XYZ file of C-alpha atoms in Angstrom:
736
model
C 0.003 -0.019 0.014
C 1.455 3.327 -1.103
C 1.483 6.061 1.542
C 1.391 9.648 0.212
C 1.242 12.531 2.778
C -2.147 14.177 2.548
C -0.714 17.543 1.478
C 1.294 15.897 -1.301
C -1.667 13.896 -2.515
C -3.738 17.067 -2.682
C -0.995 18.821 -4.694
C -0.786 15.952 -7.181
C -4.545 16.016 -7.603
C -4.686 19.765 -8.173
C -1.712 19.794 -10.501
C -2.271 16.622 -12.430
C -5.740 15.221 -11.668
C -6.894 12.069 -9.875
C -5.914 9.866 -12.768
C -2.238 10.541 -12.052
C -2.696 9.682 -8.351
C -4.410 6.344 -9.250
C -1.625 5.598 -11.658
C 1.065 6.183 -9.072
C -0.715 3.687 -6.782
C -0.697 1.121 -9.519
C 2.922 1.616 -10.343
C 3.872 1.421 -6.641
C 2.175 -2.033 -6.373
C 4.239 -3.226 -9.380
C 7.513 -1.838 -8.052
C 7.108 -2.414 -4.288
C 7.052 1.201 -3.254
C 5.445 1.929 0.062
C 6.267 5.591 0.342
C 6.078 8.564 -1.965
C 6.534 12.241 -0.999
C 7.045 15.410 -2.921
C 9.931 17.766 -2.466
C 8.789 20.657 -0.287
C 8.402 23.399 -1.119
C 7.089 22.100 -4.428
C 10.047 21.824 -6.867
C 9.525 23.196 -10.340
C 12.241 23.224 -13.006
C 13.854 26.621 -13.563
C 13.610 27.736 -17.123
C 10.703 27.369 -19.508
C 8.261 24.511 -20.357
C 7.120 24.605 -23.971
C 5.143 21.331 -23.933
C 2.733 21.849 -21.098
C 4.210 18.994 -19.019
C 4.098 18.997 -15.226
C 7.264 18.169 -13.405
C 7.416 17.097 -9.763
C 10.426 16.101 -7.695
C 9.590 13.002 -5.565
C 11.245 10.646 -3.042
C 10.175 7.009 -3.323
C 11.079 4.000 -1.173
C 12.104 1.289 -0.880
C 14.936 1.632 -1.743
C 15.237 5.405 -1.217
C 15.304 7.036 -4.629
C 14.980 10.650 -5.739
C 13.220 10.918 -9.147
C 11.420 13.367 -11.352
C 7.773 12.519 -12.080
C 6.890 14.091 -15.423
C 3.276 14.104 -16.593
C 3.377 14.567 -20.394
C 0.251 15.707 -22.282
C -1.174 13.673 -25.136
C -0.172 14.433 -28.833
C 3.323 15.102 -30.046
C 4.773 15.587 -26.571
C 3.348 12.211 -25.563
C 5.947 10.342 -27.594
C 8.754 11.626 -25.285
C 8.938 8.439 -23.282
C 9.444 6.286 -26.432
C 11.757 8.905 -27.945
C 13.852 8.929 -24.817
C 14.075 5.185 -24.839
C 15.312 5.267 -28.447
C 17.830 8.012 -27.679
C 19.228 6.094 -24.687
C 19.723 2.992 -26.747
C 21.286 4.743 -29.785
C 24.774 5.580 -28.397
C 25.013 4.177 -24.862
C 28.327 5.818 -24.109
C 26.962 9.314 -24.833
C 23.628 8.558 -23.070
C 25.259 7.631 -19.817
C 27.041 10.867 -19.533
C 24.616 13.332 -21.096
C 21.000 12.069 -21.084
C 18.717 11.806 -18.034
C 17.292 8.268 -18.365
C 14.305 6.438 -17.106
C 14.517 5.535 -13.400
C 11.454 3.354 -13.836
C 9.358 2.402 -16.914
C 6.809 5.107 -17.981
C 3.045 4.774 -17.388
C 0.387 5.410 -20.061
C -2.890 6.808 -18.691
C -6.260 6.213 -20.239
C -6.710 9.861 -21.129
C -3.599 9.615 -23.374
C -1.146 11.250 -21.041
C 2.077 9.634 -20.053
C 3.666 9.601 -16.621
C 7.467 9.356 -16.840
C 9.755 8.488 -13.906
C 13.119 10.049 -14.756
C 16.582 10.100 -13.138
C 17.605 13.470 -11.931
C 20.232 15.179 -14.086
C 23.177 15.378 -11.772
C 23.557 14.577 -8.075
C 21.303 17.325 -6.804
C 18.239 19.286 -7.982
C 19.382 22.338 -6.087
C 22.744 22.407 -7.783
C 21.625 21.599 -11.321
C 20.296 24.494 -13.456
C 19.198 25.140 -17.052
C 21.936 26.652 -19.235
C 19.530 29.486 -20.090
C 19.979 31.029 -16.658
C 23.763 31.082 -16.776
C 25.675 34.216 -17.607
C 26.866 34.563 -21.217
C 30.427 33.415 -20.521
C 29.279 30.170 -18.773
C 26.502 29.509 -21.267
C 28.994 29.846 -24.073
C 31.325 27.260 -22.422
C 28.346 24.893 -22.106
C 27.415 25.437 -25.817
C 30.861 24.529 -26.849
C 30.702 21.255 -24.957
C 27.197 20.399 -26.226
C 28.006 21.146 -29.869
C 31.204 19.138 -29.690
C 29.344 16.356 -27.898
C 26.424 16.000 -30.303
C 28.664 16.150 -33.439
C 31.637 13.997 -32.334
C 30.363 11.738 -29.525
C 26.757 11.290 -30.325
C 27.034 11.313 -34.102
C 30.712 10.458 -34.562
C 30.307 6.656 -34.864
C 27.472 7.020 -37.315
C 29.225 9.612 -39.534
C 32.048 7.142 -40.265
C 29.585 5.218 -42.386
C 27.226 8.131 -43.435
C 26.492 8.855 -47.091
C 25.357 12.521 -47.829
C 21.856 12.873 -49.172
C 21.296 14.974 -52.311
C 18.350 17.357 -51.870
C 17.138 20.679 -53.275
C 17.244 23.656 -50.937
C 13.406 23.990 -51.039
C 12.890 20.362 -50.158
C 15.342 20.601 -47.275
C 13.574 23.613 -45.873
C 10.108 22.229 -46.250
C 11.157 19.110 -44.437
C 12.611 21.049 -41.549
C 9.646 23.353 -41.345
C 6.981 20.787 -41.987
C 4.772 21.342 -38.964
C 4.856 25.143 -39.047
C 4.959 25.504 -42.898
C 2.247 23.078 -44.144
C -0.361 24.347 -41.551
C 0.287 28.017 -42.390
C -0.503 29.703 -39.115
C 1.874 32.143 -37.489
C 4.773 31.602 -39.930
C 2.641 32.560 -42.947
C 0.833 35.324 -41.039
C 4.108 36.905 -39.970
C 5.378 36.681 -43.606
C 2.239 38.486 -44.780
C 2.730 41.189 -42.171
C 6.202 41.734 -43.474
C 4.786 41.976 -47.001
C 6.892 39.166 -48.444
C 3.854 36.843 -48.832
C 0.816 37.790 -50.899
C 2.415 39.718 -52.607
C 5.748 37.940 -52.632
C 8.770 39.817 -54.107
C 11.560 37.280 -54.991
C 14.317 39.636 -53.732
C 14.539 41.698 -50.671
C 16.803 44.456 -49.401
C 18.167 44.351 -45.831
C 21.284 45.731 -44.185
C 22.967 46.777 -47.341
C 22.379 43.513 -49.195
C 20.203 42.193 -51.934
C 18.982 38.792 -50.714
C 16.542 36.026 -51.755
C 13.071 35.994 -50.137
C 13.450 33.050 -47.706
C 9.752 32.381 -47.662
C 9.776 31.818 -51.468
C 12.921 29.667 -51.133
C 10.899 27.350 -48.994
C 8.034 27.250 -51.557
C 10.506 26.433 -54.424
C 9.628 26.425 -58.061
C 10.234 30.172 -58.397
C 11.365 31.289 -61.858
C 13.124 34.360 -60.421
C 15.053 32.325 -57.712
C 17.460 29.445 -57.982
C 16.914 26.164 -56.146
C 20.286 24.474 -56.040
C 20.816 20.870 -55.023
C 23.034 20.376 -51.953
C 24.457 17.381 -50.109
C 23.504 17.180 -46.505
C 24.223 14.779 -43.704
C 21.555 13.364 -41.321
C 21.996 11.826 -37.999
C 20.736 11.801 -34.389
C 19.416 15.020 -32.990
C 17.570 16.382 -30.026
C 15.239 18.374 -32.365
C 14.592 21.292 -29.969
C 17.889 21.965 -28.383
C 17.376 25.451 -26.769
C 19.288 26.483 -23.733
C 16.562 25.525 -21.267
C 16.666 21.892 -22.508
C 20.303 21.658 -21.226
C 20.874 21.079 -17.523
C 24.223 21.838 -15.910
C 25.448 20.872 -12.467
C 27.113 23.567 -10.386
C 30.107 23.035 -8.203
C 31.096 25.826 -5.871
C 28.882 28.063 -7.959
C 30.716 27.280 -11.173
C 28.973 25.485 -14.083
C 30.436 22.110 -14.858
C 30.058 22.482 -18.544
C 31.267 18.992 -19.515
C 28.693 17.335 -17.320
C 25.600 18.649 -19.169
C 22.433 16.687 -19.504
C 19.949 17.000 -22.443
C 16.269 16.846 -21.414
C 12.848 16.978 -23.127
C 13.635 14.628 -26.056
C 10.155 14.247 -27.493
C 11.512 15.566 -30.767
C 14.496 13.159 -30.964
C 15.119 11.714 -34.382
C 17.785 9.282 -35.685
C 17.584 10.790 -39.191
C 17.350 14.506 -38.611
C 19.339 17.404 -40.145
C 22.677 17.307 -38.492
C 22.871 21.071 -38.261
C 19.503 21.610 -36.591
C 20.596 21.233 -32.979
C 23.575 23.487 -33.293
C 21.544 26.160 -35.110
C 18.688 25.966 -32.607
C 21.167 26.300 -29.729
C 22.748 29.360 -31.304
C 19.446 31.078 -32.091
C 18.208 30.522 -28.564
C 21.351 31.968 -27.151
C 20.952 35.124 -29.238
C 17.383 35.908 -28.302
C 18.386 38.250 -25.407
C 20.583 40.220 -27.733
C 17.989 40.687 -30.551
C 14.597 40.897 -28.887
C 14.879 44.737 -29.012
C 15.728 46.896 -32.011
C 19.536 47.298 -32.668
C 21.291 50.197 -34.400
C 21.503 49.232 -38.071
C 25.359 48.942 -38.064
C 25.388 46.641 -35.018
C 22.484 44.490 -36.442
C 24.245 44.099 -39.807
C 27.593 43.265 -38.145
C 26.040 40.501 -36.129
C 24.075 39.083 -38.979
C 27.042 39.018 -41.310
C 29.325 37.585 -38.551
C 26.915 34.627 -38.151
C 26.690 33.783 -41.808
C 30.113 34.824 -43.071
C 32.536 35.446 -40.165
C 34.816 38.401 -40.700
C 36.987 39.883 -37.933
C 36.028 43.468 -39.145
C 32.485 42.936 -37.724
C 33.706 42.301 -34.199
C 34.053 45.979 -33.179
C 30.351 46.606 -33.759
C 29.019 43.463 -31.874
C 28.625 43.240 -28.134
C 31.215 40.797 -26.810
C 28.588 38.507 -25.231
C 26.961 37.907 -28.619
C 30.271 37.315 -30.303
C 31.046 34.723 -27.607
C 27.835 32.808 -28.324
C 28.324 32.811 -32.064
C 31.889 31.533 -31.858
C 30.937 28.945 -29.166
C 28.548 27.317 -31.600
C 29.872 28.100 -35.075
C 33.589 27.694 -34.520
C 33.139 24.514 -32.455
C 30.848 22.989 -35.030
C 33.285 23.834 -37.880
C 36.179 22.280 -35.955
C 34.078 19.150 -35.197
C 33.119 18.839 -38.912
C 36.558 19.840 -40.265
C 36.764 16.827 -42.647
C 33.480 17.919 -44.238
C 34.012 21.655 -43.876
C 32.688 22.979 -47.194
C 29.590 20.876 -47.258
C 28.993 21.562 -43.586
C 29.107 25.372 -44.077
C 26.335 25.125 -46.584
C 24.226 22.685 -44.509
C 24.536 24.813 -41.376
C 23.443 27.916 -43.235
C 20.376 26.013 -44.360
C 19.787 24.906 -40.747
C 20.022 28.547 -39.668
C 17.520 29.545 -42.383
C 14.953 27.004 -41.219
C 15.570 27.627 -37.591
C 15.372 31.414 -37.998
C 12.029 31.070 -39.817
C 10.791 28.875 -37.076
C 11.812 31.427 -34.459
C 9.632 34.023 -36.245
C 6.666 32.061 -34.966
C 7.643 32.618 -31.293
C 5.552 35.611 -30.315
C 7.285 35.710 -26.846
C 10.457 37.213 -28.295
C 8.652 40.334 -29.565
C 8.207 41.962 -32.933
C 11.722 43.248 -33.102
C 13.142 39.825 -32.425
C 10.911 38.127 -34.874
C 11.982 40.653 -37.604
C 15.579 39.991 -36.693
C 15.201 36.304 -37.250
C 13.455 36.962 -40.598
C 16.574 39.004 -41.614
C 18.800 36.262 -40.534
C 16.901 33.751 -42.672
C 17.409 35.978 -45.678
C 21.143 36.549 -44.940
C 21.755 32.823 -44.463
C 19.884 31.916 -47.598
C 21.791 34.501 -49.607
C 25.111 33.041 -48.389
C 23.915 29.604 -49.471
C 23.399 30.871 -52.995
C 26.866 32.451 -52.929
C 28.547 29.242 -51.696
C 26.614 27.040 -54.279
C 27.787 29.256 -57.111
C 24.354 30.807 -57.619
C 25.591 34.340 -57.147
C 24.656 35.132 -60.710
C 21.091 35.153 -59.550
C 21.635 38.589 -58.148
C 22.746 38.087 -54.446
C 24.594 41.116 -53.121
C 25.889 40.218 -49.621
C 28.613 42.911 -49.208
C 28.421 45.986 -51.428
C 31.668 47.206 -52.777
C 32.447 50.482 -50.890
C 34.508 51.666 -53.855
C 31.509 52.266 -56.117
C 27.876 53.294 -55.956
C 26.137 50.325 -54.388
C 22.728 51.751 -53.680
C 21.937 48.794 -51.489
C 18.792 49.304 -49.461
C 17.818 47.745 -46.154
C 14.550 45.996 -45.571
C 12.688 44.033 -42.901
C 12.153 47.383 -41.185
C 9.180 48.807 -39.291
C 6.992 49.959 -42.181
C 4.003 50.919 -40.096
C 2.542 52.134 -36.859
C -0.931 50.670 -37.132
C -0.949 48.902 -33.789
C 1.450 48.637 -30.798
C 3.700 45.619 -31.190
C 2.411 44.794 -34.677
C 5.039 43.218 -36.912
C 5.350 45.171 -40.101
C 7.173 45.338 -43.290
C 10.076 44.233 -45.243
C 10.936 46.843 -47.878
C 10.258 45.017 -51.182
C 12.430 44.767 -54.211
C 12.770 48.554 -54.696
C 16.457 49.362 -54.398
C 18.812 50.275 -57.306
C 20.535 46.943 -57.781
C 21.962 46.833 -61.333
C 23.508 49.619 -63.243
C 22.120 49.742 -66.849
C 24.511 52.365 -68.220
C 26.333 55.539 -67.281
C 27.908 58.426 -69.143
C 29.876 61.514 -68.060
C 28.502 63.772 -70.782
C 25.878 65.465 -68.643
C 26.088 69.149 -67.497
C 28.802 69.691 -64.825
C 28.481 71.629 -61.649
C 24.952 72.808 -62.530
C 22.716 72.746 -59.442
C 19.702 73.751 -61.531
C 19.975 70.649 -63.835
C 17.164 68.162 -63.825
C 16.952 64.483 -64.945
C 13.905 62.606 -66.087
C 12.608 59.704 -68.232
C 10.892 60.268 -71.557
C 8.935 57.680 -73.619
C 10.535 54.339 -74.041
C 12.842 54.936 -71.050
C 14.729 57.664 -72.849
C 16.894 59.694 -70.463
C 16.522 63.452 -70.607
C 18.537 66.170 -68.721
C 17.616 69.806 -68.750
C 20.416 72.088 -67.727
C 20.222 75.408 -65.909
C 19.799 77.392 -69.174
C 17.029 75.227 -70.429
C 19.249 73.264 -72.713
C 17.998 69.689 -73.323
C 20.267 66.624 -73.483
C 18.826 63.261 -74.466
C 19.902 59.589 -74.603
C 18.242 56.245 -75.402
C 17.852 53.742 -72.552
C 21.069 52.039 -73.762
C 23.017 55.306 -73.662
C 22.961 56.339 -77.331
C 22.824 60.166 -77.752
C 19.621 61.608 -79.152
C 18.986 65.131 -80.578
C 18.591 67.822 -78.029
C 18.326 71.602 -77.868
C 20.436 74.455 -76.637
C 19.509 76.743 -73.787
C 19.196 80.432 -73.539
C 19.022 83.238 -71.011
C 17.509 83.840 -68.534
C 18.556 80.843 -66.416
C 15.909 78.620 -64.767
C 14.665 79.342 -61.398
C 16.532 77.722 -58.496
C 15.221 74.401 -57.339
C 14.628 71.918 -60.221
C 12.283 74.061 -62.300
C 11.873 71.757 -65.249
C 9.880 68.561 -65.927
C 10.322 65.804 -68.549
C 7.120 64.402 -70.217
C 6.676 60.613 -70.035
C 4.311 60.046 -73.019
C 5.714 62.557 -75.581
C 9.257 63.670 -76.287
C 8.756 67.031 -74.603
C 10.033 69.070 -71.664
C 8.705 72.097 -69.818
C 11.016 74.642 -68.184
C 10.150 77.460 -65.863
C 11.589 80.855 -66.446
C 10.955 83.884 -64.286
C 7.560 84.832 -65.871
C 6.736 82.011 -68.253
C 6.786 78.287 -68.957
C 8.573 77.157 -72.086
C 7.465 73.820 -73.681
C 9.899 72.110 -76.104
C 8.945 69.186 -78.240
C 11.301 66.811 -80.126
C 9.486 65.253 -83.125
C 10.846 62.034 -84.689
C 11.960 63.879 -87.860
C 14.499 65.810 -85.789
C 14.909 69.309 -84.502
C 13.178 71.068 -81.574
C 9.802 72.787 -81.676
C 8.771 75.268 -79.076
C 5.111 75.999 -78.233
C 3.970 79.449 -77.422
C 5.102 80.165 -73.946
C 2.589 79.825 -71.093
C 2.662 83.160 -69.402
C 2.748 83.106 -65.589
C 0.725 85.807 -63.903
C 3.364 86.763 -61.395
C 6.671 85.655 -59.818
C 4.671 83.748 -57.263
C 3.470 81.159 -59.764
C 5.480 77.901 -59.773
C 5.929 74.732 -61.693
C 5.158 71.521 -59.848
C 8.207 69.362 -60.441
C 6.415 65.986 -60.558
C 3.939 64.511 -63.039
C 4.860 63.283 -66.518
C 1.730 62.580 -68.604
C 0.636 66.117 -67.683
C 2.248 68.940 -65.670
C 0.955 71.324 -63.137
C 1.510 74.840 -61.804
C 0.351 76.502 -58.655
C 0.023 79.869 -57.007
C -1.437 80.894 -53.671
C -4.921 79.944 -54.694
C -5.070 77.149 -57.304
C -3.092 74.149 -58.561
C -3.597 74.030 -62.288
C -3.149 70.780 -64.263
C -2.055 71.355 -67.889
C -1.365 69.233 -70.984
C 2.121 68.925 -72.432
C 1.080 69.936 -75.985
C 0.461 73.616 -75.347
C 0.043 74.068 -71.587
C -3.778 74.117 -71.925
C -5.639 73.964 -68.622
C -7.213 70.508 -67.836
C -8.489 71.030 -64.248
C -7.851 73.186 -61.269
C -7.737 72.330 -57.487
C -7.945 74.795 -54.704
C -4.778 75.293 -52.670
C -4.812 75.482 -48.919
C -3.652 78.789 -47.382
C 0.074 79.057 -46.644
C 0.936 76.323 -49.207
C 4.387 74.815 -48.335
C 4.710 72.021 -50.979
C 2.896 70.199 -53.750
C 3.321 67.003 -55.735
C 1.240 65.147 -58.321
C 1.207 61.610 -59.683
C 2.095 60.934 -63.376
C -1.447 61.690 -64.576
C -2.422 64.017 -61.749
C -5.082 61.598 -60.569
C -3.515 62.107 -57.101
C -2.469 65.568 -55.951
C -0.779 66.249 -52.571
C -0.776 69.703 -51.199
C 0.859 70.503 -47.883
C 0.830 73.269 -45.314
C 3.439 73.213 -42.600
C 1.737 70.615 -40.553
C -1.065 69.349 -42.755
C -1.195 67.298 -45.920
C -4.254 67.249 -48.198
C -4.421 64.406 -50.658
C -6.885 64.868 -53.551
C -7.931 61.637 -55.310
C -9.707 61.714 -58.602
C -13.099 60.113 -58.134
C -12.787 59.805 -54.353
C -13.047 61.968 -51.294
C -10.001 63.893 -50.367
C -7.768 62.917 -47.356
C -6.408 65.251 -44.754
C -3.475 64.125 -42.677
C -1.373 65.914 -40.032
C 2.371 65.901 -39.480
C 4.818 67.171 -36.909
C 7.011 69.996 -38.083
C 9.353 72.363 -36.257
C 12.891 73.601 -36.924
C 15.777 71.849 -35.108
C 17.091 73.610 -32.011
C 13.883 75.671 -31.887
C 11.481 72.884 -30.883
C 10.924 74.256 -27.389
C 11.024 77.582 -25.624
C 9.932 81.074 -26.561
C 12.025 81.114 -29.759
C 9.600 78.634 -31.245
C 6.757 81.185 -31.174
C 8.840 83.748 -33.014
C 9.908 81.498 -35.982
C 7.751 81.165 -39.154
C 6.067 77.897 -39.973
C 8.675 75.669 -41.661
C 8.062 74.059 -44.978
C 8.234 70.429 -45.997
C 8.806 68.158 -49.005
C 6.179 65.961 -50.786
C 6.368 63.098 -53.216
C 3.715 61.012 -54.961
C 4.479 57.605 -56.479
C 4.094 57.404 -60.275
C 0.644 55.855 -60.186
C -0.434 57.782 -57.065
C -0.553 54.693 -54.822
C 1.511 56.359 -52.017
C 2.255 59.840 -50.818
C 5.427 60.613 -48.832
C 6.162 63.720 -46.804
C 9.424 64.839 -45.115
C 9.108 67.750 -42.718
C 11.928 69.165 -40.517
C 10.761 66.847 -37.815
C 9.549 63.519 -39.244
C 8.996 61.359 -42.339
C 5.569 59.857 -43.088
C 4.117 57.760 -45.915
C 0.439 57.075 -46.577
C -1.410 54.758 -48.961
C -3.899 56.685 -51.004
C -6.509 53.919 -51.612
C -7.525 53.794 -47.943
C -5.523 56.632 -46.329
C -3.557 54.185 -44.144
C -0.273 55.416 -42.633
C 2.412 52.811 -43.586
C 5.423 54.542 -42.141
C 6.259 57.308 -39.609
C 9.544 58.168 -38.054
C 11.196 61.154 -36.231
C 14.157 62.526 -38.106
C 17.519 62.711 -36.540
C 18.968 66.131 -35.715
C 21.360 65.712 -38.667
C 18.584 64.914 -41.098
C 16.662 67.960 -39.857
C 19.598 70.252 -40.351
C 20.398 68.879 -43.816
C 16.812 69.332 -44.877
C 17.324 73.163 -44.984
C 18.170 74.464 -48.346
C 16.958 74.466 -52.015
C 20.009 73.216 -53.948
C 20.396 69.546 -54.792
C 17.132 68.611 -52.879
C 14.495 66.143 -54.133
C 12.065 63.634 -52.705
C 10.687 60.817 -54.866
C 8.415 57.854 -53.964
C 8.248 54.385 -55.457
C 5.132 52.286 -55.941
C 5.936 50.381 -52.789
C 6.000 53.527 -50.680
C 9.913 53.582 -50.388
C 11.161 57.220 -50.353
C 14.413 58.318 -51.954
C 15.599 61.616 -50.458
C 18.216 63.693 -52.097
C 19.372 66.384 -49.673
C 22.363 68.588 -50.348
C 23.481 66.140 -52.925
C 23.582 62.991 -50.798
C 21.025 60.197 -51.501
C 19.337 58.266 -48.691
C 16.226 56.177 -48.069
C 14.469 57.792 -45.018
C 11.932 55.002 -44.871
C 14.422 52.179 -44.472
C 16.022 51.041 -41.236
C 15.536 54.343 -39.484
C 17.145 56.202 -42.484
C 19.844 54.687 -44.655
C 22.423 56.785 -46.344
C 23.239 55.149 -49.676
C 26.887 54.785 -50.725
C 27.741 57.005 -53.611
C 30.628 58.637 -55.367
C 30.423 62.369 -55.401
C 27.186 64.329 -55.108
C 23.996 64.344 -57.116
C 22.009 67.295 -58.576
C 18.832 65.299 -59.215
C 17.203 61.922 -59.284
C 14.124 60.478 -61.100
C 12.071 57.357 -61.296
C 10.609 56.056 -64.604
C 6.892 56.109 -65.346
C 6.570 52.353 -64.786
C 8.651 52.404 -61.633
C 11.333 50.002 -63.071
C 14.274 52.419 -63.325
C 15.981 55.125 -61.384
C 18.318 57.779 -62.803
C 20.889 59.904 -61.040
C 22.537 63.047 -62.340
C 25.920 63.707 -60.680
C 27.343 67.136 -60.053
C 30.365 66.337 -62.112
C 28.188 65.400 -65.257
C 27.934 61.705 -64.573
C 24.593 60.187 -65.378
C 23.581 56.656 -64.192
C 20.492 54.514 -64.879
C 19.838 51.611 -62.502
C 17.206 48.881 -62.393
C 14.818 49.012 -59.424
């Protein structure tokens, strides 16, 4: 007859139910126990339980024995008892030293649960703790021992006779992500929130790199992405080897790293990806370092150090994170030295799958989930580089010696709800230079660049002279300029449907046409009422002018008025879409968006001059201006004030991005020369300020690498090309 103290019996009933109590009595009769008592106060494992199991420390007799009673729920966790038995029998030498075995046979309950009776890991429950509660130095030492153990001791004998398996990258990833991929759920939902699924751009920009969309790499069968065949090794693996599934005994408060024990083996598999355990261990160790947003340079350094170690990255990474990466990656490489090249590829694939799985863990926060999505893209990009698929367009490390125009992505693209995970920047960055020439106007801060029909490239210099090229760089007929010079501030516009330009002189607009038969034809000038009438320097199918009262849309043939829109008082900026179906008009702190066939939108912005944002001086300064941009089709409107950058969608008015500018950005926003704001169809902004090009909507503002300074930039009507006009006369056209 088993005696259980009344207090302990009540605790078991409350925590586990009466079925467990009845099961303990049955097992006691089989094993001859007469006494069972729980550790008081009730012992619970330090760390985290992800399976819903209940663990109790108990003393049973005779003979006196301290065990762990683990009540495992039905379903996938319920196979833990059988999986542990299989793992214990696989490599007995490793099992004796590093697995906590069965003290007594497990018991299956009628409700599907399993009661396991396990040996304690180590000599004492008090002095054995999960590796997840150790400091970074000690947990790194434990990680080294565990990685070395699972690759050399646990899998070493089997690897002597192993034959690598040939598999496509997509098939490998789908097998690793089977349970979270096939069911959709949070993995797919997070991908959609990042705007990389539905729609699904094949290439993404993040941290200065052009990388494959890891979600599409899992799907496979993508015409725009390669799917190389790789050779991988399979072997025994824990399957869920995070830090809290590693117990470590302490001696005189020092972790005994070589005496670790692995627990919770319900996912054990004899034929699993050999890199999965090491990858999972590394990712779990990095969670504390990435659960909050990192400065872009630190984030990129850590990501690149993981997938392509380079000593130059160390200075930007916190030492604790470096220690964790080296503990896993360097140890694994040493353990797999005879298979180093193949291992590097396989481990990167393991990181890709593991990182995507970690994006489903809501407990690590939105910033952490975005970081793991970035890591998946970086690891996948490195796989393509190592498998000689770089020709597909991977750009892992831009060359600092030339214009790279690499954009970042996976950023916070919205503020719709607190904690909501939002947006990758899609495939919008300049990634491949089509052509360049140095025959443009030099040192002309009034010069303007634009795209004409058929992707022709047109430059209007400060005198109104027109220079033209085909999309392949062949010169086309142009026209000379004349006095007086154009107004300051990009006062010219290139037509997108006809070979025409319009230039603004002090009191009139001059429209120049270039017929196919050659020469240049000038329409009668459009007389401006006064010096306060301005050309709107966006559009293309049509153009627009504005004064204090009206914005007037005109055709490119003769400047005939098409429609007029009332301007708000104190107009600070204006912009129109290619066909003027969307018109944005801004006051200092208010943006009005007119949509053809729909009600107008009114949105507010913060706007104040730097250094004057508080105190009595603020009341004495005039309202500052701002810059506006409308995407070619009118899908998005962007605004940069002296205080913040905002982007709205025009179909529903939703705000998709908002960020406060840095003090430096605010200061550099002052001025008229070499300033321009343009918006892509995805809502990405390109901001030319004082000749330097940046993307203020990406990664908290990304300054693009460039040679020299620019006078102007332009995006083609279809949004596929971007052109830059350098101050030294250099013209470049890049694919977007």
